[in-house]
Amino acid sequence: MSWFIETCTSSLGKKYIMAVTGLLLGGFLLVHAAGNSSIFWGRNAFISYAVHLHSLGVLVNIFEVMLLAVFLVHVSTGLVLFLENRNTRPSRYQVERSAGGRTWGSRTMPYTGLVILAFLLLHLANFHFTDHDLPIADIVTPILSNPFYTLLYGIGMAALALHTSHGFWSLFQSLGINHPRYDRAIRFLAWLGCALIIGVFTCILLLMLLAGGSLQP
Amino acid sequence: MAGKKITITVKIWRQVGPETEGRFEEHRLEEIDPDMSFLEMLDVLNEKLTLAGRQPVAFDHDCREGICGMCGAVVDGIAHGPEEETTLCQLHMRHFRDGETICIEPFRARGFPLVRDLVVDRSAFDRIIQAGGYVSVNTGSARDGNTIPVAQNVAEQAMDAAACIGCGACVAACPNGAAMLFVSGKISQFALLPQGRPERGRRALAMVRAMDAEGFGNCGNERECEKVCPKGLSIRNIARLNREYLRAALMGDE
Ligand code: FES
């Protein structure tokens, strides 16, 4: 067991944890985006998707608990890494310049992560910890047709776009998957995953803002 | 043919010792030959300081031909200065403009405590190498070079990793002060070759343990290290280190 603890607490072990949990969370986001895209087919399609999902009963609860666990591990490991890395340079450089490796995504990882965390709390308060007497479409519509919420959700999406733009590529590197043979494929897949998730959610936001009140049945 | 001489201002870090406060000092240097190396420019500065009865700037150097890994400083925010795949001793003054102000700082990282001025203590690297232990090579009279077959492409990859001169620019450039590129180069050069295979698992575990103990940071895949590496080591080596360590942690037998 000691090897397990040593591995998990080592610098590389923490990378593996971030990579594996990041991959799982990314997978969840893809499924979540695919499910929610049923709203493009109208109010009834969306409601029936939700009803089907919840007919899985206890499976949904098990899945939620697992997702929460993965999420907490990702956030807490990320925080540990952020705090540890903060004092690895005792004095700052007078001239701080990038040699060209960093991206907007990579340099903002901890901050976008925290924005996403705040966004998720709002998102759960809006749609999860709320009265579920009404059909889901009627809970979602009044909130998301409010431009104030479009703005808040837009900020959440922007943070998610930045975070995943680095994270989806980075997780492969952390797991040791980097080879000339499939370098391009991984970069493309990482980009595609990011674009799909952000694209679908942004379209839903715009749809609800512009036509939320008059969703076709 | 010698180019036109230039005048520059250096803004250089001075610090008497690890415990004292450091500060920047500005010096104007005239008649700098553009064909001079960066270290020769520092020699000119030191001559000037010495003649004025002041302490010269301490900086590390040895071969001055880009192979020993002793030199290094952060020039205008970039470790080893603006030229790619170039050590500080191989950087020439022709890459700077007449009248330019150049900011020169030591490598700053928790793993590299400052000794004086631009000199930092990089012995943490030696301790990581020591932790790596030995490689099983038969001794005795010289053996036929082809007794152990190594494919050409594998030998090339091992040589690319072994090109690391241990200068520490990767640590200096890493936003997280991590030593991953250095360690990955050392791990790769042995893990790729049959001679290094027997101890590969133990080596990966021990070197990562030593790296963490020396106070280096955690890698965030920022890729700054490979951009400043004077020997052009790729982060593919870091991916290999990640594989080697994972393999050793999961399947090692010690
Ligand atoms: S002095 Fe040897 S590499 Fe620069």
Short mmCIF file of C-alpha atoms and ligand atoms in Angstrom, two decimals:
data_model
loop_
_atom_site.label_atom_id
_atom_site.label_comp_id
_atom_site.label_asym_id
_atom_site.label_seq_id
_atom_site.Cartn_x
_atom_site.Cartn_y
_atom_site.Cartn_z
CA MET A 1 0.00 0.00 0.00
CA SER A 2 2.92 2.33 0.71
CA TRP A 3 3.87 2.29 -2.99
CA PHE A 4 0.36 3.49 -3.78
CA ILE A 5 0.56 6.43 -1.39
CA GLU A 6 4.05 7.32 -2.55
CA THR A 7 2.94 7.26 -6.17
CA CYS A 8 -0.16 9.37 -5.56
CA THR A 9 1.67 12.01 -3.55
CA SER A 10 4.67 12.27 -5.88
CA SER A 11 4.85 15.08 -8.42
CA LEU A 12 4.14 12.65 -11.25
CA GLY A 13 1.40 10.87 -9.34
CA LYS A 14 -0.51 14.12 -8.94
CA LYS A 15 -0.27 14.62 -12.69
CA TYR A 16 -1.73 11.17 -13.31
CA ILE A 17 -4.58 11.97 -10.92
CA MET A 18 -5.30 15.24 -12.71
CA ALA A 19 -5.13 13.51 -16.08
CA VAL A 20 -7.39 10.56 -15.26
CA THR A 21 -10.00 12.63 -13.42
CA GLY A 22 -9.79 15.27 -16.15
CA LEU A 23 -10.42 12.61 -18.78
CA LEU A 24 -13.45 11.30 -16.86
CA LEU A 25 -14.84 14.81 -16.38
CA GLY A 26 -14.28 15.54 -20.06
CA GLY A 27 -16.15 12.35 -20.93
CA PHE A 28 -19.01 13.43 -18.70
CA LEU A 29 -19.10 16.84 -20.39
CA LEU A 30 -19.37 15.21 -23.82
CA VAL A 31 -22.27 12.99 -22.68
CA HIS A 32 -23.91 15.94 -20.92
CA ALA A 33 -23.62 18.05 -24.08
CA ALA A 34 -24.96 15.23 -26.23
CA GLY A 35 -27.96 14.72 -23.91
CA ASN A 36 -28.75 18.40 -23.65
CA SER A 37 -28.60 18.82 -27.40
CA SER A 38 -32.01 17.11 -27.46
CA ILE A 39 -33.35 20.60 -26.76
CA PHE A 40 -32.62 21.48 -30.40
CA TRP A 41 -35.42 19.08 -31.29
CA GLY A 42 -37.89 20.96 -29.12
CA ARG A 43 -39.35 21.06 -25.65
CA ASN A 44 -40.83 17.59 -25.69
CA ALA A 45 -37.65 15.93 -26.90
CA PHE A 46 -35.78 17.59 -24.05
CA ILE A 47 -38.34 16.55 -21.45
CA SER A 48 -38.44 12.98 -22.71
CA TYR A 49 -34.62 12.83 -22.58
CA ALA A 50 -34.78 13.94 -18.92
CA VAL A 51 -37.54 11.48 -18.12
CA HIS A 52 -35.66 8.60 -19.75
CA LEU A 53 -32.51 9.53 -17.88
CA HIS A 54 -34.28 9.61 -14.54
CA SER A 55 -36.07 6.34 -15.21
CA LEU A 56 -32.66 4.74 -14.62
CA GLY A 57 -33.47 5.30 -10.95
CA VAL A 58 -30.73 4.36 -8.53
CA LEU A 59 -28.16 4.16 -11.33
CA VAL A 60 -28.42 7.92 -11.66
CA ASN A 61 -27.65 8.35 -7.97
CA ILE A 62 -24.69 6.03 -8.13
CA PHE A 63 -23.40 7.90 -11.15
CA GLU A 64 -23.85 11.24 -9.37
CA VAL A 65 -21.89 10.10 -6.35
CA MET A 66 -19.09 8.82 -8.55
CA LEU A 67 -19.02 12.03 -10.55
CA LEU A 68 -18.90 14.05 -7.36
CA ALA A 69 -16.00 11.97 -6.08
CA VAL A 70 -14.05 12.38 -9.32
CA PHE A 71 -14.77 16.09 -9.29
CA LEU A 72 -13.64 16.54 -5.69
CA VAL A 73 -10.42 14.64 -6.35
CA HIS A 74 -9.74 16.79 -9.44
CA VAL A 75 -10.40 20.04 -7.57
CA SER A 76 -8.49 19.15 -4.42
CA THR A 77 -5.46 17.77 -6.28
CA GLY A 78 -5.52 20.86 -8.51
CA LEU A 79 -5.54 23.11 -5.45
CA VAL A 80 -2.64 21.20 -3.89
CA LEU A 81 -0.64 21.58 -7.12
CA PHE A 82 -1.49 25.28 -7.32
CA LEU A 83 -0.41 25.94 -3.74
CA GLU A 84 2.75 23.84 -4.03
CA ASN A 85 3.81 25.48 -7.28
CA ARG A 86 3.29 28.98 -5.92
CA ASN A 87 6.46 28.98 -3.85
CA THR A 88 8.80 27.05 -6.11
CA ARG A 89 10.29 30.38 -7.24
CA PRO A 90 11.33 32.32 -4.11
CA SER A 91 11.98 35.57 -5.97
CA ARG A 92 10.22 36.65 -9.12
CA TYR A 93 11.90 37.54 -12.37
CA GLN A 94 12.12 41.24 -13.10
CA VAL A 95 11.32 40.52 -16.73
CA GLU A 96 8.63 37.85 -17.02
CA ARG A 97 8.51 36.62 -20.56
CA SER A 98 7.29 33.45 -22.24
CA ALA A 99 9.68 31.65 -24.55
CA GLY A 100 6.64 30.54 -26.54
CA GLY A 101 5.52 27.38 -24.79
CA ARG A 102 2.66 28.65 -22.68
CA THR A 103 -0.81 29.28 -23.98
CA TRP A 104 -3.66 31.33 -22.58
CA GLY A 105 -5.18 28.07 -21.46
CA SER A 106 -2.12 26.71 -19.71
CA ARG A 107 -1.25 29.88 -17.84
CA THR A 108 -4.76 30.32 -16.45
CA MET A 109 -5.49 26.68 -15.48
CA PRO A 110 -5.95 27.20 -11.71
CA TYR A 111 -7.99 30.37 -12.17
CA THR A 112 -10.29 29.02 -14.87
CA GLY A 113 -10.66 25.96 -12.68
CA LEU A 114 -11.93 28.09 -9.81
CA VAL A 115 -14.29 30.00 -12.12
CA ILE A 116 -15.68 26.67 -13.34
CA LEU A 117 -16.14 25.58 -9.71
CA ALA A 118 -18.12 28.75 -8.94
CA PHE A 119 -20.12 28.30 -12.12
CA LEU A 120 -20.96 24.71 -11.18
CA LEU A 121 -22.27 25.78 -7.78
CA LEU A 122 -24.58 28.24 -9.53
CA HIS A 123 -25.55 25.65 -12.14
CA LEU A 124 -26.42 23.05 -9.52
CA ALA A 125 -28.35 25.59 -7.47
CA ASN A 126 -30.31 26.55 -10.59
CA PHE A 127 -31.22 23.10 -11.86
CA HIS A 128 -30.32 20.42 -9.37
CA PHE A 129 -31.08 21.63 -5.86
CA THR A 130 -34.39 23.07 -6.87
CA ASP A 131 -38.03 22.14 -6.86
CA HIS A 132 -38.51 19.35 -9.42
CA ASP A 133 -42.33 19.53 -9.55
CA LEU A 134 -42.26 21.24 -12.92
CA PRO A 135 -40.94 19.54 -16.05
CA ILE A 136 -37.26 20.31 -16.56
CA ALA A 137 -37.88 22.50 -19.61
CA ASP A 138 -40.01 24.85 -17.51
CA ILE A 139 -37.32 25.12 -14.87
CA VAL A 140 -34.62 25.85 -17.42
CA THR A 141 -36.48 28.30 -19.65
CA PRO A 142 -37.17 31.19 -17.25
CA ILE A 143 -33.60 31.15 -15.97
CA LEU A 144 -31.76 30.85 -19.26
CA SER A 145 -33.90 33.35 -21.12
CA ASN A 146 -32.72 35.97 -18.64
CA PRO A 147 -29.75 37.86 -20.19
CA PHE A 148 -28.12 38.18 -16.77
CA TYR A 149 -27.86 34.40 -16.58
CA THR A 150 -26.70 34.23 -20.19
CA LEU A 151 -23.81 36.43 -19.12
CA LEU A 152 -22.97 34.32 -16.05
CA TYR A 153 -23.22 31.08 -18.01
CA GLY A 154 -21.19 32.66 -20.82
CA ILE A 155 -18.40 33.41 -18.36
CA GLY A 156 -18.56 29.80 -17.18
CA MET A 157 -18.32 28.57 -20.79
CA ALA A 158 -15.36 30.87 -21.54
CA ALA A 159 -13.53 29.50 -18.50
CA LEU A 160 -14.36 25.95 -19.56
CA ALA A 161 -13.11 26.63 -23.10
CA LEU A 162 -9.76 27.93 -21.81
CA HIS A 163 -9.44 25.14 -19.26
CA THR A 164 -10.16 22.34 -21.72
CA SER A 165 -8.07 23.92 -24.49
CA HIS A 166 -5.02 23.06 -22.40
CA GLY A 167 -6.41 20.20 -20.36
CA PHE A 168 -7.50 17.86 -23.14
CA TRP A 169 -4.04 17.87 -24.74
CA SER A 170 -2.20 18.02 -21.45
CA LEU A 171 -3.83 14.92 -19.99
CA PHE A 172 -2.41 12.76 -22.77
CA GLN A 173 1.07 14.17 -22.19
CA SER A 174 0.75 13.50 -18.46
CA LEU A 175 -0.18 9.89 -19.10
CA GLY A 176 2.86 9.58 -21.32
CA ILE A 177 0.98 9.54 -24.61
CA ASN A 178 3.05 11.72 -26.93
CA HIS A 179 4.54 10.23 -30.05
CA PRO A 180 5.25 11.62 -33.51
CA ARG A 181 2.94 8.99 -34.98
CA TYR A 182 -0.20 10.23 -33.27
CA ASP A 183 0.73 13.72 -32.17
CA ARG A 184 -1.54 15.35 -34.72
CA ALA A 185 -4.42 12.99 -34.02
CA ILE A 186 -4.27 13.83 -30.30
CA ARG A 187 -4.09 17.56 -30.94
CA PHE A 188 -7.05 17.29 -33.31
CA LEU A 189 -9.10 15.15 -30.91
CA ALA A 190 -8.36 17.48 -28.01
CA TRP A 191 -9.42 20.45 -30.10
CA LEU A 192 -12.51 18.65 -31.37
CA GLY A 193 -13.61 17.67 -27.87
CA CYS A 194 -13.22 21.22 -26.65
CA ALA A 195 -15.03 22.66 -29.71
CA LEU A 196 -17.92 20.16 -29.49
CA ILE A 197 -18.57 20.76 -25.80
CA ILE A 198 -18.31 24.53 -25.94
CA GLY A 199 -20.18 24.68 -29.27
CA VAL A 200 -23.20 22.72 -28.08
CA PHE A 201 -23.50 24.55 -24.75
CA THR A 202 -23.08 27.96 -26.37
CA CYS A 203 -25.77 27.15 -28.96
CA ILE A 204 -28.11 26.10 -26.14
CA LEU A 205 -27.41 29.37 -24.31
CA LEU A 206 -28.15 31.41 -27.45
CA LEU A 207 -31.24 29.36 -28.26
CA MET A 208 -32.66 29.89 -24.77
CA LEU A 209 -31.84 33.59 -24.80
CA LEU A 210 -33.33 34.30 -28.21
CA ALA A 211 -36.22 31.84 -28.32
CA GLY A 212 -36.47 30.46 -24.83
CA GLY A 213 -40.05 31.61 -24.27
CA SER A 214 -41.26 30.15 -27.52
CA LEU A 215 -39.53 26.78 -27.71
CA GLN A 216 -41.28 24.58 -30.22
CA PRO A 217 -43.12 21.80 -28.45
CA MET B 1 35.23 41.63 -41.12
CA ALA B 2 34.35 43.14 -37.80
CA GLY B 3 30.92 44.74 -37.57
CA LYS B 4 30.16 48.16 -36.18
CA LYS B 5 30.76 48.41 -32.42
CA ILE B 6 27.68 48.88 -30.25
CA THR B 7 26.91 50.57 -26.97
CA ILE B 8 24.64 48.80 -24.53
CA THR B 9 23.38 49.22 -20.99
CA VAL B 10 23.29 46.14 -18.81
CA LYS B 11 20.91 45.95 -15.92
CA ILE B 12 22.46 43.16 -13.93
CA TRP B 13 21.53 41.35 -10.71
CA ARG B 14 23.96 41.80 -7.81
CA GLN B 15 23.63 39.82 -4.60
CA VAL B 16 26.48 39.27 -2.17
CA GLY B 17 25.20 36.01 -0.71
CA PRO B 18 22.20 33.79 -0.27
CA GLU B 19 20.98 35.59 2.83
CA THR B 20 21.41 39.18 1.64
CA GLU B 21 18.98 41.25 -0.42
CA GLY B 22 19.76 41.46 -4.11
CA ARG B 23 19.30 44.43 -6.41
CA PHE B 24 19.87 45.51 -9.99
CA GLU B 25 22.88 47.54 -11.01
CA GLU B 26 23.13 49.45 -14.29
CA HIS B 27 26.29 49.75 -16.34
CA ARG B 28 26.88 51.38 -19.70
CA LEU B 29 29.26 49.48 -21.94
CA GLU B 30 30.70 51.19 -24.98
CA GLU B 31 32.59 49.76 -27.93
CA ILE B 32 31.14 46.28 -27.63
CA ASP B 33 32.18 44.16 -30.59
CA PRO B 34 29.13 42.42 -32.08
CA ASP B 35 31.25 39.32 -32.61
CA MET B 36 31.82 38.99 -28.89
CA SER B 37 29.98 36.28 -27.03
CA PHE B 38 27.68 37.26 -24.21
CA LEU B 39 30.21 36.02 -21.64
CA GLU B 40 32.97 38.06 -23.28
CA MET B 41 30.74 41.08 -22.86
CA LEU B 42 30.47 40.19 -19.16
CA ASP B 43 34.27 39.91 -19.08
CA VAL B 44 34.47 43.46 -20.40
CA LEU B 45 32.09 44.58 -17.67
CA ASN B 46 34.14 42.78 -15.02
CA GLU B 47 37.38 44.32 -16.24
CA LYS B 48 35.77 47.71 -15.96
CA LEU B 49 34.50 46.95 -12.45
CA THR B 50 37.87 45.57 -11.34
CA LEU B 51 39.75 48.62 -12.63
CA ALA B 52 37.33 50.81 -10.71
CA GLY B 53 38.19 48.80 -7.59
CA ARG B 54 34.81 47.12 -7.38
CA GLN B 55 33.74 43.50 -7.07
CA PRO B 56 33.30 41.82 -10.46
CA VAL B 57 30.03 40.06 -11.27
CA ALA B 58 30.21 36.38 -10.34
CA PHE B 59 28.94 34.10 -13.10
CA ASP B 60 29.46 30.44 -13.92
CA HIS B 61 31.22 29.30 -17.08
CA ASP B 62 33.73 26.73 -18.18
CA CYS B 63 33.99 25.47 -21.75
CA ARG B 64 32.53 28.52 -23.48
CA GLU B 65 31.68 26.33 -26.41
CA GLY B 66 28.20 25.20 -25.48
CA ILE B 67 28.95 21.72 -24.21
CA CYS B 68 29.61 21.80 -20.47
CA GLY B 69 26.39 23.31 -19.14
CA MET B 70 28.04 25.63 -16.63
CA CYS B 71 26.93 28.98 -18.03
CA GLY B 72 23.44 30.36 -17.89
CA ALA B 73 21.44 33.41 -16.92
CA VAL B 74 18.06 34.82 -17.73
CA VAL B 75 18.43 37.53 -20.37
CA ASP B 76 15.44 39.81 -20.84
CA GLY B 77 13.16 37.17 -19.34
CA ILE B 78 14.45 34.22 -21.40
CA ALA B 79 16.87 31.62 -20.02
CA HIS B 80 20.08 31.68 -22.14
CA GLY B 81 18.75 34.68 -24.03
CA PRO B 82 16.77 35.20 -27.21
CA GLU B 83 18.43 32.68 -29.57
CA GLU B 84 16.93 29.18 -29.80
CA GLU B 85 19.04 26.14 -28.90
CA THR B 86 21.93 28.35 -27.78
CA THR B 87 23.78 28.44 -24.49
CA LEU B 88 24.66 31.80 -23.03
CA CYS B 89 28.32 31.36 -23.97
CA GLN B 90 27.32 30.76 -27.59
CA LEU B 91 25.05 33.78 -27.75
CA HIS B 92 26.66 36.65 -29.62
CA MET B 93 26.30 40.37 -29.14
CA ARG B 94 25.22 40.79 -32.77
CA HIS B 95 21.77 39.72 -31.64
CA PHE B 96 21.45 42.94 -29.64
CA ARG B 97 20.83 46.44 -30.96
CA ASP B 98 22.97 49.50 -30.46
CA GLY B 99 21.67 51.43 -27.46
CA GLU B 100 19.70 48.49 -26.06
CA THR B 101 19.24 47.89 -22.34
CA ILE B 102 19.72 44.22 -21.45
CA CYS B 103 18.35 42.81 -18.22
CA ILE B 104 20.45 39.95 -16.80
CA GLU B 105 19.16 37.86 -13.89
CA PRO B 106 20.21 34.58 -12.29
CA PHE B 107 18.21 31.37 -12.77
CA ARG B 108 15.57 31.65 -10.07
CA ALA B 109 14.11 28.48 -8.55
CA ARG B 110 13.72 26.99 -5.11
CA GLY B 111 15.76 24.01 -6.26
CA PHE B 112 18.64 26.32 -7.25
CA PRO B 113 19.59 28.42 -4.21
CA LEU B 114 21.52 31.55 -5.14
CA VAL B 115 25.22 31.64 -4.27
CA ARG B 116 26.31 35.05 -5.50
CA ASP B 117 25.25 37.44 -8.30
CA LEU B 118 24.44 35.15 -11.25
CA VAL B 119 25.80 31.97 -9.67
CA VAL B 120 23.25 29.48 -8.42
CA ASP B 121 23.80 26.13 -6.73
CA ARG B 122 22.69 23.41 -9.13
CA SER B 123 24.04 20.50 -7.11
CA ALA B 124 20.47 19.26 -6.74
CA PHE B 125 20.93 17.90 -10.27
CA ASP B 126 23.98 15.93 -9.15
CA ARG B 127 22.03 14.42 -6.29
CA ILE B 128 19.21 13.42 -8.65
CA ILE B 129 21.75 11.75 -10.94
CA GLN B 130 23.32 9.96 -7.96
CA ALA B 131 19.90 8.74 -6.88
CA GLY B 132 19.58 7.16 -10.33
CA GLY B 133 22.29 4.69 -9.39
CA TYR B 134 24.31 2.55 -11.73
CA VAL B 135 23.94 1.08 -15.19
CA SER B 136 24.85 -2.58 -15.73
CA VAL B 137 27.82 -2.51 -18.08
CA ASN B 138 30.28 -5.38 -18.23
CA THR B 139 33.82 -4.33 -17.48
CA GLY B 140 37.04 -5.91 -18.69
CA SER B 141 38.66 -5.53 -22.05
CA ALA B 142 36.88 -3.52 -24.69
CA ARG B 143 34.01 -5.37 -26.21
CA ASP B 144 32.95 -5.52 -29.81
CA GLY B 145 30.73 -2.52 -30.44
CA ASN B 146 27.96 -4.60 -31.96
CA THR B 147 27.62 -7.28 -29.29
CA ILE B 148 24.44 -5.66 -28.08
CA PRO B 149 22.39 -4.63 -31.08
CA VAL B 150 20.72 -1.23 -30.83
CA ALA B 151 18.53 -0.04 -33.67
CA GLN B 152 19.72 3.15 -35.32
CA ASN B 153 16.53 5.11 -34.60
CA VAL B 154 16.59 4.09 -30.94
CA ALA B 155 20.25 5.04 -30.64
CA GLU B 156 19.40 8.43 -32.15
CA GLN B 157 16.61 9.02 -29.65
CA ALA B 158 18.88 8.05 -26.77
CA MET B 159 21.57 10.40 -28.09
CA ASP B 160 19.03 13.23 -28.40
CA ALA B 161 18.10 12.74 -24.74
CA ALA B 162 21.75 12.40 -23.72
CA ALA B 163 22.48 15.77 -25.35
CA CYS B 164 21.27 17.38 -22.11
CA ILE B 165 24.16 19.29 -20.55
CA GLY B 166 22.40 19.80 -17.22
CA CYS B 167 22.51 23.59 -17.42
CA GLY B 168 19.20 24.01 -15.60
CA ALA B 169 17.58 26.40 -18.08
CA CYS B 170 14.48 24.18 -18.07
CA VAL B 171 14.03 24.78 -14.34
CA ALA B 172 14.72 28.49 -14.74
CA ALA B 173 12.11 28.81 -17.48
CA CYS B 174 9.45 26.57 -15.95
CA PRO B 175 6.63 28.66 -14.47
CA ASN B 176 6.45 25.98 -11.77
CA GLY B 177 10.20 25.62 -11.18
CA ALA B 178 10.00 21.96 -12.18
CA ALA B 179 12.97 19.86 -13.23
CA MET B 180 11.04 17.49 -15.45
CA LEU B 181 12.92 18.05 -18.71
CA PHE B 182 16.29 17.43 -17.09
CA VAL B 183 15.15 14.30 -15.26
CA SER B 184 13.31 13.03 -18.32
CA GLY B 185 16.44 13.36 -20.44
CA LYS B 186 18.48 11.35 -17.97
CA ILE B 187 15.75 8.73 -17.60
CA SER B 188 15.28 8.47 -21.37
CA GLN B 189 18.91 8.03 -22.34
CA PHE B 190 19.12 4.89 -20.21
CA ALA B 191 15.59 3.54 -20.56
CA LEU B 192 15.94 3.53 -24.35
CA LEU B 193 19.09 1.42 -24.43
CA PRO B 194 19.43 -2.26 -23.51
CA GLN B 195 22.29 -1.43 -21.16
CA GLY B 196 20.01 0.74 -19.05
CA ARG B 197 17.02 -1.61 -19.01
CA PRO B 198 17.75 -3.81 -15.98
CA GLU B 199 17.52 -0.92 -13.52
CA ARG B 200 14.97 1.21 -15.33
CA GLY B 201 12.15 0.81 -12.83
CA ARG B 202 14.25 1.41 -9.76
CA ARG B 203 15.93 4.34 -11.49
CA ALA B 204 12.64 6.04 -12.38
CA LEU B 205 11.29 5.72 -8.84
CA ALA B 206 14.53 6.88 -7.18
CA MET B 207 15.13 9.85 -9.48
CA VAL B 208 11.58 11.16 -9.17
CA ARG B 209 11.79 10.75 -5.40
CA ALA B 210 15.05 12.73 -5.38
CA MET B 211 13.61 15.37 -7.70
CA ASP B 212 10.63 15.91 -5.39
CA ALA B 213 12.86 16.03 -2.31
CA GLU B 214 15.00 18.79 -3.84
CA GLY B 215 12.05 21.18 -3.88
CA PHE B 216 11.38 21.37 -7.60
CA GLY B 217 7.80 22.09 -8.62
CA ASN B 218 5.14 20.05 -10.37
CA CYS B 219 4.97 20.01 -14.16
CA GLY B 220 1.95 21.69 -15.74
CA ASN B 221 2.85 20.86 -19.35
CA GLU B 222 3.55 24.52 -20.06
CA ARG B 223 6.27 23.62 -22.59
CA GLU B 224 8.50 26.57 -21.68
CA CYS B 225 11.35 24.16 -20.90
CA GLU B 226 11.73 22.75 -24.39
CA LYS B 227 11.67 26.26 -25.85
CA VAL B 228 14.72 27.37 -23.88
CA CYS B 229 16.67 24.08 -23.88
CA PRO B 230 20.03 24.79 -25.55
CA LYS B 231 20.14 21.18 -26.72
CA GLY B 232 16.59 21.09 -28.03
CA LEU B 233 15.32 18.29 -25.77
CA SER B 234 11.68 17.65 -26.53
CA ILE B 235 8.91 17.18 -23.99
CA ARG B 236 8.44 13.77 -25.57
CA ASN B 237 11.14 12.84 -23.08
CA ILE B 238 8.83 14.00 -20.29
CA ALA B 239 6.10 11.79 -21.73
CA ARG B 240 8.60 8.92 -21.61
CA LEU B 241 9.43 9.74 -17.99
CA ASN B 242 5.71 9.70 -17.21
CA ARG B 243 5.45 6.24 -18.78
CA GLU B 244 8.56 4.91 -17.07
CA TYR B 245 7.42 6.07 -13.65
CA LEU B 246 3.87 4.80 -14.12
CA ARG B 247 5.19 1.44 -15.28
CA ALA B 248 7.60 1.22 -12.33
CA ALA B 249 4.92 2.26 -9.83
CA LEU B 250 2.36 -0.23 -11.12
CA MET B 251 4.54 -3.16 -12.12
CA GLY B 252 7.83 -2.71 -10.33
CA ASP B 253 8.84 -5.37 -7.88
CA GLU B 254 10.63 -3.27 -5.35
S1 FES C 1 30.30 27.65 -20.63
FE1 FES C 1 30.13 25.54 -21.14
S2 FES C 1 28.14 25.50 -22.00
FE2 FES C 1 28.46 27.62 -21.73
#
